[in-house]
Amino acid sequence: MVGDSAGSGGTGHRPLATRRTAALVATALAVVVGYVAVMRRNAADAWVIHMLSAVLSLVSGYALFRHEPGGSVFAYTLPGTLALATGLGWWYRREGNFSALVCHSAAVATVMLLSLLVPPVGVAAEIVQVAGVITACALSGILVHVYATPVGVNSRLVFLITAPVILGALAHQHVPMADSFANQCALAGWVVLCIAAVLNASPLQSWIPDTPALPMVRNCATRLVLPSAFAIQWLYSVVFKAYPGSTALQALWMTFAVVLVAHATARPFARAVVAVGIALLVAYLLALTDLRAAITLAWAVTALAALVVGSRVNDRALWIVGAVISAFVVAKLILLDMSAASPIWRVLSFIGSGLLFVLAGYLAPAPTRRGEGVGL
């Protein structure tokens, strides 16, 4: 009886073990045949065989970890495919054959994408996934640094854009946060900020000197995508009153975004960008503390400062921004504050804003067009 049950148990597990062994043997044979093709300088054969070995590596991972829950099968497969890509790429570096590196890197990218889309289950699987993703990003940075020209002139630029996105997706999986649009926007804002920062970082400009697409991508990220992310987050928080789980981190990335956009803006308009950013950040901070009625007075003070400074330093762009903020103050007083604020705040807002505008007319005459940009 015992012998029969043991025999039947062994028979039940034999097909699974056989499939695992067959997948591993097939992968090993494909890698060996690929080595022979590379050594014999058969480039076409090497590409075909290494495509097959990359696919078989994915099959082997599935055969080994198919019974793991959730996305753990992808998390456990990632280190194996990464080791194959790194080992084969390093082994064939002297022969100048990139077939194994490209094919197995594609397998690594596939497994990594699946692991980021399907969260792994279990502490061990999470640790393996995090270590594998970070290692893959580090090795990719080394790869594009060493083989920038053979792999492609834009490889370093692609790495600078892709790495923050991958790490952001990894943080979205493992950092505890409520699954809300505000939290997702805040995390996306940090990712966009990191991309814009690395594209504008001075030490990295010499790292990607031969990338023709750099100016276009940098301007798009800094002057379009980053301000758009800032505007979406500000509107969702201040207008719709929906805040992320960590408002301090949100305020921090928004502040860095204003500084970065001002740094990347042409000098005649840098002060104007700072003034707009200060007005928006002050409104956000006052909304956090439930002092929305004070936003009008704060904007009036910001407008006065912009008008006075713009007039004194002959910065016409800054003076115009101050005038525009003043117009918004008047519109907000008439359309919103009259009905929303308490009586005491209505009186204080009208009196304070009126005095500030009178003071601005006395202290801040409009700069002449001839003096535009003087003193910057």
mmCIF file of C-alpha atoms in Angstrom:
data_model
loop_
_atom_site.group_PDB
_atom_site.id
_atom_site.type_symbol
_atom_site.label_atom_id
_atom_site.label_comp_id
_atom_site.label_asym_id
_atom_site.label_seq_id
_atom_site.Cartn_x
_atom_site.Cartn_y
_atom_site.Cartn_z
ATOM 1 C CA MET A 1 0.000 0.000 0.000
ATOM 2 C CA VAL A 2 2.726 2.441 0.988
ATOM 3 C CA GLY A 3 4.769 1.470 -2.017
ATOM 4 C CA ASP A 4 1.813 1.942 -4.334
ATOM 5 C CA SER A 5 0.985 5.361 -2.964
ATOM 6 C CA ALA A 6 4.611 6.419 -3.197
ATOM 7 C CA GLY A 7 4.785 5.132 -6.722
ATOM 8 C CA SER A 8 1.623 6.892 -7.727
ATOM 9 C CA GLY A 9 2.870 10.099 -6.093
ATOM 10 C CA GLY A 10 6.132 9.837 -7.989
ATOM 11 C CA THR A 11 4.276 9.261 -11.226
ATOM 12 C CA GLY A 12 2.122 12.322 -10.565
ATOM 13 C CA HIS A 13 5.138 14.599 -10.105
ATOM 14 C CA ARG A 14 7.186 13.099 -12.929
ATOM 15 C CA PRO A 15 5.539 15.009 -15.822
ATOM 16 C CA LEU A 16 6.119 18.392 -14.099
ATOM 17 C CA ALA A 17 9.766 17.588 -13.353
ATOM 18 C CA THR A 18 10.174 16.284 -16.896
ATOM 19 C CA ARG A 19 8.821 19.496 -18.385
ATOM 20 C CA ARG A 20 11.147 21.592 -16.256
ATOM 21 C CA THR A 21 14.159 19.491 -17.190
ATOM 22 C CA ALA A 22 13.253 19.539 -20.876
ATOM 23 C CA ALA A 23 12.860 23.342 -20.882
ATOM 24 C CA LEU A 24 16.214 23.853 -19.152
ATOM 25 C CA VAL A 25 18.014 21.399 -21.452
ATOM 26 C CA ALA A 26 16.504 23.009 -24.552
ATOM 27 C CA THR A 27 17.621 26.457 -23.366
ATOM 28 C CA ALA A 28 21.135 25.212 -22.651
ATOM 29 C CA LEU A 29 21.388 23.523 -26.073
ATOM 30 C CA ALA A 30 20.230 26.690 -27.837
ATOM 31 C CA VAL A 31 22.829 28.750 -25.960
ATOM 32 C CA VAL A 32 25.561 26.263 -26.916
ATOM 33 C CA VAL A 33 24.517 26.250 -30.582
ATOM 34 C CA GLY A 34 24.480 30.044 -30.480
ATOM 35 C CA TYR A 35 28.036 30.000 -29.188
ATOM 36 C CA VAL A 36 29.094 27.789 -32.089
ATOM 37 C CA ALA A 37 27.417 30.158 -34.570
ATOM 38 C CA VAL A 38 29.185 33.176 -33.088
ATOM 39 C CA MET A 39 32.571 31.473 -33.072
ATOM 40 C CA ARG A 40 32.129 30.485 -36.729
ATOM 41 C CA ARG A 41 31.141 34.052 -37.639
ATOM 42 C CA ASN A 42 27.689 33.004 -38.852
ATOM 43 C CA ALA A 43 25.900 36.250 -37.943
ATOM 44 C CA ALA A 44 22.515 35.334 -39.422
ATOM 45 C CA ASP A 45 22.479 31.943 -37.693
ATOM 46 C CA ALA A 46 23.529 33.564 -34.403
ATOM 47 C CA TRP A 47 20.570 35.980 -34.509
ATOM 48 C CA VAL A 48 18.052 33.205 -35.232
ATOM 49 C CA ILE A 49 19.453 30.846 -32.602
ATOM 50 C CA HIS A 50 19.646 33.540 -29.929
ATOM 51 C CA MET A 51 16.059 34.542 -30.640
ATOM 52 C CA LEU A 52 15.174 30.905 -29.981
ATOM 53 C CA SER A 53 17.278 30.761 -26.797
ATOM 54 C CA ALA A 54 15.630 33.976 -25.502
ATOM 55 C CA VAL A 55 12.169 32.503 -26.037
ATOM 56 C CA LEU A 56 13.243 29.242 -24.403
ATOM 57 C CA SER A 57 14.546 31.178 -21.382
ATOM 58 C CA LEU A 58 11.034 32.571 -20.892
ATOM 59 C CA VAL A 59 9.588 29.079 -21.276
ATOM 60 C CA SER A 60 12.061 27.746 -18.704
ATOM 61 C CA GLY A 61 11.080 30.440 -16.220
ATOM 62 C CA TYR A 62 7.424 29.614 -16.684
ATOM 63 C CA ALA A 63 8.095 25.887 -16.281
ATOM 64 C CA LEU A 64 10.067 26.437 -13.081
ATOM 65 C CA PHE A 65 7.747 28.938 -11.376
ATOM 66 C CA ARG A 66 4.367 28.356 -12.984
ATOM 67 C CA HIS A 67 2.765 27.439 -9.653
ATOM 68 C CA GLU A 68 3.799 30.699 -7.958
ATOM 69 C CA PRO A 69 0.879 33.030 -7.176
ATOM 70 C CA GLY A 70 0.126 36.235 -9.055
ATOM 71 C CA GLY A 71 3.050 37.902 -10.773
ATOM 72 C CA SER A 72 5.645 36.017 -8.751
ATOM 73 C CA VAL A 73 6.415 33.804 -11.748
ATOM 74 C CA PHE A 74 7.675 36.905 -13.580
ATOM 75 C CA ALA A 75 9.555 38.169 -10.520
ATOM 76 C CA TYR A 76 11.443 34.889 -10.145
ATOM 77 C CA THR A 77 12.109 34.599 -13.895
ATOM 78 C CA LEU A 78 13.618 38.094 -14.105
ATOM 79 C CA PRO A 79 17.001 37.297 -12.433
ATOM 80 C CA GLY A 80 17.561 34.295 -14.712
ATOM 81 C CA THR A 81 16.888 36.164 -17.945
ATOM 82 C CA LEU A 82 18.964 39.093 -16.676
ATOM 83 C CA ALA A 83 21.893 36.795 -15.880
ATOM 84 C CA LEU A 84 21.716 35.234 -19.352
ATOM 85 C CA ALA A 85 21.607 38.612 -21.093
ATOM 86 C CA THR A 86 24.504 39.996 -19.047
ATOM 87 C CA GLY A 87 26.646 36.849 -19.255
ATOM 88 C CA LEU A 88 26.205 36.267 -22.981
ATOM 89 C CA GLY A 89 26.645 39.945 -23.798
ATOM 90 C CA TRP A 90 29.889 40.082 -21.821
ATOM 91 C CA TRP A 91 31.109 36.764 -23.285
ATOM 92 C CA TYR A 92 30.699 37.875 -26.887
ATOM 93 C CA ARG A 93 31.950 41.467 -26.439
ATOM 94 C CA ARG A 94 35.311 40.761 -28.093
ATOM 95 C CA GLU A 95 33.670 39.152 -31.107
ATOM 96 C CA GLY A 96 31.512 42.255 -31.587
ATOM 97 C CA ASN A 97 28.359 40.121 -31.858
ATOM 98 C CA PHE A 98 25.339 41.708 -30.208
ATOM 99 C CA SER A 99 22.749 39.104 -31.179
ATOM 100 C CA ALA A 100 22.683 37.366 -27.771
ATOM 101 C CA LEU A 101 22.681 40.673 -25.907
ATOM 102 C CA VAL A 102 19.815 42.164 -27.926
ATOM 103 C CA CYS A 103 17.634 39.041 -27.957
ATOM 104 C CA HIS A 104 18.021 38.229 -24.268
ATOM 105 C CA SER A 105 17.667 41.907 -23.314
ATOM 106 C CA ALA A 106 14.316 41.826 -25.079
ATOM 107 C CA ALA A 107 13.394 38.813 -22.935
ATOM 108 C CA VAL A 108 14.460 40.745 -19.812
ATOM 109 C CA ALA A 109 12.355 43.741 -20.875
ATOM 110 C CA THR A 110 9.339 41.483 -21.459
ATOM 111 C CA VAL A 111 9.578 39.816 -18.063
ATOM 112 C CA MET A 112 10.191 43.151 -16.333
ATOM 113 C CA LEU A 113 7.146 44.707 -17.988
ATOM 114 C CA LEU A 114 4.968 41.769 -16.947
ATOM 115 C CA SER A 115 6.254 41.925 -13.381
ATOM 116 C CA LEU A 116 5.436 45.658 -13.229
ATOM 117 C CA LEU A 117 1.945 45.087 -14.620
ATOM 118 C CA VAL A 118 1.147 42.138 -12.318
ATOM 119 C CA PRO A 119 2.337 42.716 -8.715
ATOM 120 C CA PRO A 120 4.210 39.757 -7.202
ATOM 121 C CA VAL A 121 2.813 38.009 -4.137
ATOM 122 C CA GLY A 122 5.003 37.302 -1.144
ATOM 123 C CA VAL A 123 7.905 39.104 0.522
ATOM 124 C CA ALA A 124 10.552 36.963 -1.179
ATOM 125 C CA ALA A 125 9.098 37.571 -4.644
ATOM 126 C CA GLU A 126 8.892 41.319 -3.982
ATOM 127 C CA ILE A 127 12.528 41.473 -2.864
ATOM 128 C CA VAL A 128 13.635 39.473 -5.912
ATOM 129 C CA GLN A 129 11.644 41.732 -8.222
ATOM 130 C CA VAL A 130 12.922 44.995 -6.712
ATOM 131 C CA ALA A 131 16.533 43.775 -6.813
ATOM 132 C CA GLY A 132 16.106 42.532 -10.381
ATOM 133 C CA VAL A 133 14.555 45.772 -11.675
ATOM 134 C CA ILE A 134 17.158 48.001 -10.008
ATOM 135 C CA THR A 135 19.989 45.770 -11.238
ATOM 136 C CA ALA A 136 18.568 45.796 -14.763
ATOM 137 C CA CYS A 137 18.441 49.612 -14.748
ATOM 138 C CA ALA A 138 22.017 49.830 -13.444
ATOM 139 C CA LEU A 139 23.322 47.377 -16.044
ATOM 140 C CA SER A 140 21.419 49.229 -18.781
ATOM 141 C CA GLY A 141 23.149 52.446 -17.756
ATOM 142 C CA ILE A 142 26.538 50.726 -17.960
ATOM 143 C CA LEU A 143 25.624 49.220 -21.326
ATOM 144 C CA VAL A 144 24.600 52.479 -22.978
ATOM 145 C CA HIS A 145 27.685 54.176 -21.493
ATOM 146 C CA VAL A 146 30.121 51.611 -22.870
ATOM 147 C CA TYR A 147 28.362 50.818 -26.174
ATOM 148 C CA ALA A 148 26.659 54.137 -26.959
ATOM 149 C CA THR A 149 27.708 54.262 -30.623
ATOM 150 C CA PRO A 150 27.164 50.621 -31.695
ATOM 151 C CA VAL A 151 23.812 50.374 -29.928
ATOM 152 C CA GLY A 152 22.566 53.727 -31.234
ATOM 153 C CA VAL A 153 23.217 57.437 -30.806
ATOM 154 C CA ASN A 154 19.955 57.934 -28.907
ATOM 155 C CA SER A 155 20.430 55.028 -26.486
ATOM 156 C CA ARG A 156 21.598 57.236 -23.617
ATOM 157 C CA LEU A 157 18.675 59.589 -24.125
ATOM 158 C CA VAL A 158 16.237 56.659 -24.125
ATOM 159 C CA PHE A 159 17.815 55.377 -20.905
ATOM 160 C CA LEU A 160 17.455 58.774 -19.177
ATOM 161 C CA ILE A 161 13.742 58.803 -20.035
ATOM 162 C CA THR A 162 12.954 55.136 -19.433
ATOM 163 C CA ALA A 163 14.755 54.547 -16.118
ATOM 164 C CA PRO A 164 12.655 57.050 -14.067
ATOM 165 C CA VAL A 165 9.461 55.619 -15.595
ATOM 166 C CA ILE A 166 10.443 52.056 -14.620
ATOM 167 C CA LEU A 167 11.450 53.063 -11.098
ATOM 168 C CA GLY A 168 8.226 55.077 -10.762
ATOM 169 C CA ALA A 169 6.169 52.043 -11.742
ATOM 170 C CA LEU A 170 8.130 49.996 -9.196
ATOM 171 C CA ALA A 171 7.406 52.599 -6.500
ATOM 172 C CA HIS A 172 3.720 52.570 -7.422
ATOM 173 C CA GLN A 173 3.657 48.834 -6.712
ATOM 174 C CA HIS A 174 5.545 48.779 -3.421
ATOM 175 C CA VAL A 175 5.102 52.172 -1.735
ATOM 176 C CA PRO A 176 1.954 52.059 0.444
ATOM 177 C CA MET A 177 -0.544 54.567 -0.937
ATOM 178 C CA ALA A 178 -4.252 54.737 -1.578
ATOM 179 C CA ASP A 179 -5.231 53.923 -5.149
ATOM 180 C CA SER A 180 -6.523 57.405 -5.945
ATOM 181 C CA PHE A 181 -6.077 59.745 -8.879
ATOM 182 C CA ALA A 182 -4.438 62.359 -6.642
ATOM 183 C CA ASN A 183 -1.768 59.903 -5.445
ATOM 184 C CA GLN A 184 -1.118 58.664 -8.951
ATOM 185 C CA CYS A 185 -0.776 62.245 -10.218
ATOM 186 C CA ALA A 186 1.668 63.064 -7.419
ATOM 187 C CA LEU A 187 3.815 60.021 -8.243
ATOM 188 C CA ALA A 188 3.652 60.794 -11.967
ATOM 189 C CA GLY A 189 4.714 64.360 -11.143
ATOM 190 C CA TRP A 190 7.842 63.088 -9.426
ATOM 191 C CA VAL A 191 8.636 60.890 -12.439
ATOM 192 C CA VAL A 192 8.205 63.794 -14.877
ATOM 193 C CA LEU A 193 10.291 66.021 -12.605
ATOM 194 C CA CYS A 194 13.107 63.442 -12.523
ATOM 195 C CA ILE A 195 13.093 63.116 -16.311
ATOM 196 C CA ALA A 196 13.198 66.889 -16.803
ATOM 197 C CA ALA A 197 15.912 67.241 -14.146
ATOM 198 C CA VAL A 198 18.254 64.662 -15.678
ATOM 199 C CA LEU A 199 17.730 66.127 -19.148
ATOM 200 C CA ASN A 200 18.726 69.572 -17.852
ATOM 201 C CA ALA A 201 21.531 68.444 -15.547
ATOM 202 C CA SER A 202 24.817 70.043 -16.603
ATOM 203 C CA PRO A 203 27.064 67.002 -15.845
ATOM 204 C CA LEU A 204 24.930 64.845 -18.174
ATOM 205 C CA GLN A 205 25.164 67.208 -21.139
ATOM 206 C CA SER A 206 28.637 65.916 -21.943
ATOM 207 C CA TRP A 207 27.380 62.334 -21.546
ATOM 208 C CA ILE A 208 24.995 62.635 -24.491
ATOM 209 C CA PRO A 209 26.758 65.086 -26.834
ATOM 210 C CA ASP A 210 25.897 63.275 -30.078
ATOM 211 C CA THR A 211 22.153 62.990 -29.540
ATOM 212 C CA PRO A 212 20.343 65.157 -32.116
ATOM 213 C CA ALA A 213 16.967 64.667 -30.393
ATOM 214 C CA LEU A 214 18.146 65.994 -27.001
ATOM 215 C CA PRO A 215 17.118 69.677 -27.419
ATOM 216 C CA MET A 216 13.647 68.770 -28.685
ATOM 217 C CA VAL A 217 13.008 66.146 -25.971
ATOM 218 C CA ARG A 218 14.409 68.392 -23.236
ATOM 219 C CA ASN A 219 12.267 71.369 -24.264
ATOM 220 C CA CYS A 220 9.178 69.169 -24.542
ATOM 221 C CA ALA A 221 9.706 67.631 -21.089
ATOM 222 C CA THR A 222 10.621 70.888 -19.338
ATOM 223 C CA ARG A 223 8.404 73.441 -21.031
ATOM 224 C CA LEU A 224 5.354 71.344 -21.899
ATOM 225 C CA VAL A 225 5.018 68.090 -19.952
ATOM 226 C CA LEU A 226 6.273 69.377 -16.577
ATOM 227 C CA PRO A 227 4.082 72.545 -16.550
ATOM 228 C CA SER A 228 1.115 70.436 -17.682
ATOM 229 C CA ALA A 229 1.669 67.980 -14.804
ATOM 230 C CA PHE A 230 1.951 70.948 -12.422
ATOM 231 C CA ALA A 231 -1.287 72.466 -13.733
ATOM 232 C CA ILE A 232 -3.206 69.178 -13.484
ATOM 233 C CA GLN A 233 -2.036 68.567 -9.915
ATOM 234 C CA TRP A 234 -2.784 72.174 -8.878
ATOM 235 C CA LEU A 235 -6.267 72.199 -10.394
ATOM 236 C CA TYR A 236 -7.165 68.822 -8.926
ATOM 237 C CA SER A 237 -5.971 69.858 -5.463
ATOM 238 C CA VAL A 238 -7.027 73.510 -5.219
ATOM 239 C CA VAL A 239 -10.131 73.607 -7.412
ATOM 240 C CA PHE A 240 -11.527 70.110 -6.787
ATOM 241 C CA LYS A 241 -10.145 69.829 -3.218
ATOM 242 C CA ALA A 242 -8.668 66.346 -3.692
ATOM 243 C CA TYR A 243 -5.252 65.919 -2.081
ATOM 244 C CA PRO A 244 -2.773 63.028 -2.217
ATOM 245 C CA GLY A 245 -1.819 61.003 0.810
ATOM 246 C CA SER A 246 1.372 63.010 1.415
ATOM 247 C CA THR A 247 0.741 66.680 0.745
ATOM 248 C CA ALA A 248 4.286 67.607 1.826
ATOM 249 C CA LEU A 249 5.817 65.483 -0.945
ATOM 250 C CA GLN A 250 3.377 66.977 -3.422
ATOM 251 C CA ALA A 251 4.284 70.533 -2.415
ATOM 252 C CA LEU A 252 7.970 69.603 -2.636
ATOM 253 C CA TRP A 253 7.813 68.347 -6.217
ATOM 254 C CA MET A 254 5.694 71.316 -7.258
ATOM 255 C CA THR A 255 8.297 73.690 -5.782
ATOM 256 C CA PHE A 256 11.122 71.884 -7.572
ATOM 257 C CA ALA A 257 9.085 72.028 -10.780
ATOM 258 C CA VAL A 258 8.773 75.829 -10.560
ATOM 259 C CA VAL A 259 12.519 76.177 -9.953
ATOM 260 C CA LEU A 260 13.386 73.857 -12.853
ATOM 261 C CA VAL A 261 11.015 75.530 -15.320
ATOM 262 C CA ALA A 262 12.340 78.961 -14.332
ATOM 263 C CA HIS A 263 15.919 77.710 -14.748
ATOM 264 C CA ALA A 264 15.164 76.371 -18.221
ATOM 265 C CA THR A 265 13.259 79.497 -19.324
ATOM 266 C CA ALA A 266 14.944 82.258 -21.296
ATOM 267 C CA ARG A 267 16.386 84.963 -19.015
ATOM 268 C CA PRO A 268 13.921 87.758 -19.931
ATOM 269 C CA PHE A 269 11.034 85.565 -18.736
ATOM 270 C CA ALA A 270 12.623 83.719 -15.780
ATOM 271 C CA ARG A 271 11.385 86.184 -13.149
ATOM 272 C CA ALA A 272 7.881 86.080 -14.636
ATOM 273 C CA VAL A 273 7.810 82.274 -14.348
ATOM 274 C CA VAL A 274 8.954 82.508 -10.715
ATOM 275 C CA ALA A 275 6.193 85.027 -9.934
ATOM 276 C CA VAL A 276 3.512 82.785 -11.450
ATOM 277 C CA GLY A 277 4.899 79.771 -9.603
ATOM 278 C CA ILE A 278 4.925 81.605 -6.274
ATOM 279 C CA ALA A 279 1.320 82.736 -6.755
ATOM 280 C CA LEU A 280 0.195 79.167 -7.474
ATOM 281 C CA LEU A 281 2.204 77.595 -4.641
ATOM 282 C CA VAL A 282 0.899 80.139 -2.129
ATOM 283 C CA ALA A 283 -2.656 79.333 -3.219
ATOM 284 C CA TYR A 284 -1.965 75.614 -2.812
ATOM 285 C CA LEU A 285 -0.501 76.028 0.693
ATOM 286 C CA LEU A 286 -3.389 78.236 1.795
ATOM 287 C CA ALA A 287 -5.872 75.700 0.416
ATOM 288 C CA LEU A 288 -4.139 72.970 2.448
ATOM 289 C CA THR A 289 -4.650 74.964 5.655
ATOM 290 C CA ASP A 290 -8.275 75.704 4.755
ATOM 291 C CA LEU A 291 -7.601 79.450 4.308
ATOM 292 C CA ARG A 292 -8.944 79.745 0.784
ATOM 293 C CA ALA A 293 -10.374 83.199 1.458
ATOM 294 C CA ALA A 294 -6.830 84.470 2.061
ATOM 295 C CA ILE A 295 -5.756 83.455 -1.453
ATOM 296 C CA THR A 296 -7.090 86.728 -2.853
ATOM 297 C CA LEU A 297 -5.008 88.817 -0.462
ATOM 298 C CA ALA A 298 -1.924 86.649 -1.059
ATOM 299 C CA TRP A 299 -2.296 87.038 -4.811
ATOM 300 C CA ALA A 300 -2.692 90.775 -4.394
ATOM 301 C CA VAL A 301 0.596 90.908 -2.440
ATOM 302 C CA THR A 302 2.297 88.775 -5.103
ATOM 303 C CA ALA A 303 0.969 91.030 -7.847
ATOM 304 C CA LEU A 304 2.238 94.128 -6.009
ATOM 305 C CA ALA A 305 5.686 92.595 -5.567
ATOM 306 C CA ALA A 306 5.831 91.616 -9.256
ATOM 307 C CA LEU A 307 4.736 95.096 -10.358
ATOM 308 C CA VAL A 308 7.229 96.900 -8.128
ATOM 309 C CA VAL A 309 10.186 94.636 -8.920
ATOM 310 C CA GLY A 310 9.353 94.616 -12.628
ATOM 311 C CA SER A 311 9.179 98.412 -12.659
ATOM 312 C CA ARG A 312 12.417 98.885 -10.690
ATOM 313 C CA VAL A 313 14.518 96.470 -12.765
ATOM 314 C CA ASN A 314 12.806 97.309 -16.088
ATOM 315 C CA ASP A 315 11.546 93.750 -16.468
ATOM 316 C CA ARG A 316 8.483 94.233 -18.624
ATOM 317 C CA ALA A 317 7.555 90.521 -18.622
ATOM 318 C CA LEU A 318 7.504 90.454 -14.808
ATOM 319 C CA TRP A 319 5.460 93.677 -14.691
ATOM 320 C CA ILE A 320 2.912 92.218 -17.146
ATOM 321 C CA VAL A 321 2.617 89.082 -14.994
ATOM 322 C CA GLY A 322 1.924 91.291 -11.992
ATOM 323 C CA ALA A 323 -0.781 93.110 -13.948
ATOM 324 C CA VAL A 324 -2.347 89.804 -15.038
ATOM 325 C CA ILE A 325 -2.372 88.520 -11.448
ATOM 326 C CA SER A 326 -4.025 91.784 -10.403
ATOM 327 C CA ALA A 327 -6.734 91.202 -13.005
ATOM 328 C CA PHE A 328 -7.275 87.701 -11.617
ATOM 329 C CA VAL A 329 -7.565 89.184 -8.121
ATOM 330 C CA VAL A 330 -10.298 91.570 -9.259
ATOM 331 C CA ALA A 331 -12.141 88.794 -11.099
ATOM 332 C CA LYS A 332 -11.897 86.484 -8.080
ATOM 333 C CA LEU A 333 -13.184 89.200 -5.773
ATOM 334 C CA ILE A 334 -16.211 89.861 -7.943
ATOM 335 C CA LEU A 335 -17.088 86.308 -9.060
ATOM 336 C CA LEU A 336 -16.137 84.137 -6.088
ATOM 337 C CA ASP A 337 -15.291 85.957 -2.886
ATOM 338 C CA MET A 338 -18.492 88.003 -2.785
ATOM 339 C CA SER A 339 -20.582 84.845 -2.412
ATOM 340 C CA ALA A 340 -18.216 82.325 -0.808
ATOM 341 C CA ALA A 341 -16.309 84.206 1.890
ATOM 342 C CA SER A 342 -17.526 85.284 5.298
ATOM 343 C CA PRO A 343 -18.330 88.996 5.760
ATOM 344 C CA ILE A 344 -15.127 89.790 7.646
ATOM 345 C CA TRP A 345 -12.973 88.229 4.898
ATOM 346 C CA ARG A 346 -14.903 90.113 2.221
ATOM 347 C CA VAL A 347 -14.218 93.420 3.901
ATOM 348 C CA LEU A 348 -10.552 92.644 4.542
ATOM 349 C CA SER A 349 -10.025 91.380 0.987
ATOM 350 C CA PHE A 350 -11.576 94.473 -0.604
ATOM 351 C CA ILE A 351 -9.790 96.930 1.653
ATOM 352 C CA GLY A 352 -6.431 95.190 1.460
ATOM 353 C CA SER A 353 -6.537 94.638 -2.288
ATOM 354 C CA GLY A 354 -7.646 98.228 -2.921
ATOM 355 C CA LEU A 355 -4.804 99.647 -0.842
ATOM 356 C CA LEU A 356 -2.297 97.411 -2.588
ATOM 357 C CA PHE A 357 -3.484 98.489 -6.021
ATOM 358 C CA VAL A 358 -3.251 102.158 -5.052
ATOM 359 C CA LEU A 359 0.253 101.525 -3.742
ATOM 360 C CA ALA A 360 1.171 99.679 -6.956
ATOM 361 C CA GLY A 361 0.015 102.619 -9.095
ATOM 362 C CA TYR A 362 2.299 104.917 -7.113
ATOM 363 C CA LEU A 363 5.375 102.664 -6.798
ATOM 364 C CA ALA A 364 5.323 100.650 -10.030
ATOM 365 C CA PRO A 365 4.823 102.579 -13.288
ATOM 366 C CA ALA A 366 5.012 100.422 -16.400
ATOM 367 C CA PRO A 367 8.543 99.871 -17.719
ATOM 368 C CA THR A 368 9.295 101.282 -21.152
ATOM 369 C CA ARG A 369 9.652 98.902 -24.078
ATOM 370 C CA ARG A 370 13.083 100.333 -24.703
ATOM 371 C CA GLY A 371 14.234 99.162 -21.295
ATOM 372 C CA GLU A 372 13.074 95.563 -21.759
ATOM 373 C CA GLY A 373 15.645 93.091 -20.390
ATOM 374 C CA VAL A 374 17.857 95.807 -18.832
ATOM 375 C CA GLY A 375 19.255 94.905 -15.463
ATOM 376 C CA LEU A 376 18.829 91.145 -15.872
#
